[in-house]
Amino acid sequence: MQFLHLIGAVAAAVLLHAAPAAGQTIKIGVLNTHSGPFATLGDMIDKGYRLYMKVNADKLPPGVRIELVVRDTGGPNPDKAKQLAQEMIVRDRIQILTGEVFTPNALAVAPLTQEAKLPFFIMNAGASVIVTRSPYIARFSFTLWQSSYPLGAWASRKYRTAYIAVSDFAPGHDSEAAFEKAFVEGGGRIVGKVRMPVANPDFVPYMQRVKDAKPDVLFSFIPAGRQATQIMKAYGDLGLDKAGVKFIGPGDITTDEELQNMGDAALGVITAHHYSAAATRPANKAFIAAWKQEYGEKSSPSFMSVGGWDAMDAIYFVIREQKGKLDPARTMELVKGYRNPGSPRGPIYIDPATRDIVQNEYIREVRKVGGQLANVELETITAVKDPWQEYQKK
Ligand code: PHB
């Protein structure tokens, strides 16, 4: 009798485990930037993952719902990021962490994700090293090496000299190193380099230095958002375009949500990136249509929005595969097999060896399409793995 009782209890436990309880809630922590000079970046990400959740509301297992715990770091602020992540882990008991515009914040919380066995699906932060800092991190955005290295190779075939100007923090340093390596390998020469403050720089003095150095190309990385417009305006105001200095960089410098504010100085700027709002592939057209319906005809998603959209698709995937019962180790196993042939940016997958995204890079040019500035894709470099990781292996 006792024995039967026991079997009954075990069977009940197994049943409980297999079927999600009605009304089950999964808590997802979102570490993001919603205030300060970089607030528009967090807004782009926020709009991306929320749109995904709205369009795909029927893609969760029955009875499972998501509760978002959204916290604001107010920009690159590693101490604050760490404190907020700690609170979300201990007090809110989040089961997945996501979001994060900024590399310094992602690096600050990486050790916590390992200690707490907390899967962290990155929506933006792009310094290559991040994924090596915790086995619980997977990245759905990009690395600066992914864009800047192919662009350096491309530029070395067309130009002889380059000046490099980047924001003075990890993604800027990565962008500089990647471009320089490829450009010099291809026979180009670097005639000057400068690192600029991360927040609120006045770009005019830097652009003057570039003009004086007379390079064939200016290669630059700055955080996307308002600074992209500011550097473009400084480039135009000082007449660098007319002086024959071609402006190139990762797509952060012509980020889609700012493009219409940049004016004609942006025409002809060449960038390498994984996402353009002007891309004509069907998955992107559907994404843009849904975006405009939700946020208005004049609003444009950026690459950060697509990072939010795709990371949320992966979160839905791991929830579905586990029928709403999340186990951290299983979540990480599943994410290593994640692939999506139909992202707005083209086909993507997670490299199981590094937990980093593999995706196409596009060489784009800013042109006018229907009277609007657009990042028009010219060439596709398919299935690019993070070149920095590839070099670590050698
Ligand atoms: C980063 O901190 O990794 C970062 C921030 C802004 C960007 C790209 C990367 O536009």
GROMACS .gro file of C-alpha atoms and ligand atoms in nm, residues 101-103 124-126 142 169 171 221 223-224 252 303-304, ligand 1:
model
   25
  101VAL     CA    1   2.312   4.817  -2.526
  102PHE     CA    2   2.658   4.856  -2.378
  103THR     CA    3   2.965   4.634  -2.362
  124ASN     CA    4   2.324   4.459  -2.857
  125ALA     CA    5   2.663   4.484  -2.675
  126GLY     CA    6   2.923   4.406  -2.943
  142PHE     CA    7   2.684   4.145  -3.383
  169PHE     CA    8   3.573   5.214  -2.512
  171PRO     CA    9   3.359   4.835  -2.902
  221PHE     CA   10   3.290   5.401  -3.500
  223PRO     CA   11   2.770   5.454  -3.059
  224ALA     CA   12   2.462   5.469  -3.283
  252ASP     CA   13   2.643   5.243  -3.643
  303PHE     CA   14   1.986   4.723  -3.614
  304MET     CA   15   1.927   4.742  -3.236
  395PHB     C1   16   2.856   4.851  -2.723
  395PHB     O1   17   2.870   4.907  -2.612
  395PHB     O2   18   2.895   4.736  -2.740
  395PHB     C2   19   2.793   4.926  -2.836
  395PHB     C3   20   2.725   5.046  -2.812
  395PHB     C4   21   2.669   5.117  -2.918
  395PHB     C5   22   2.681   5.067  -3.048
  395PHB     C6   23   2.748   4.947  -3.072
  395PHB     C7   24   2.805   4.878  -2.965
  395PHB     O3   25   2.630   5.136  -3.153
   0.00000   0.00000   0.00000
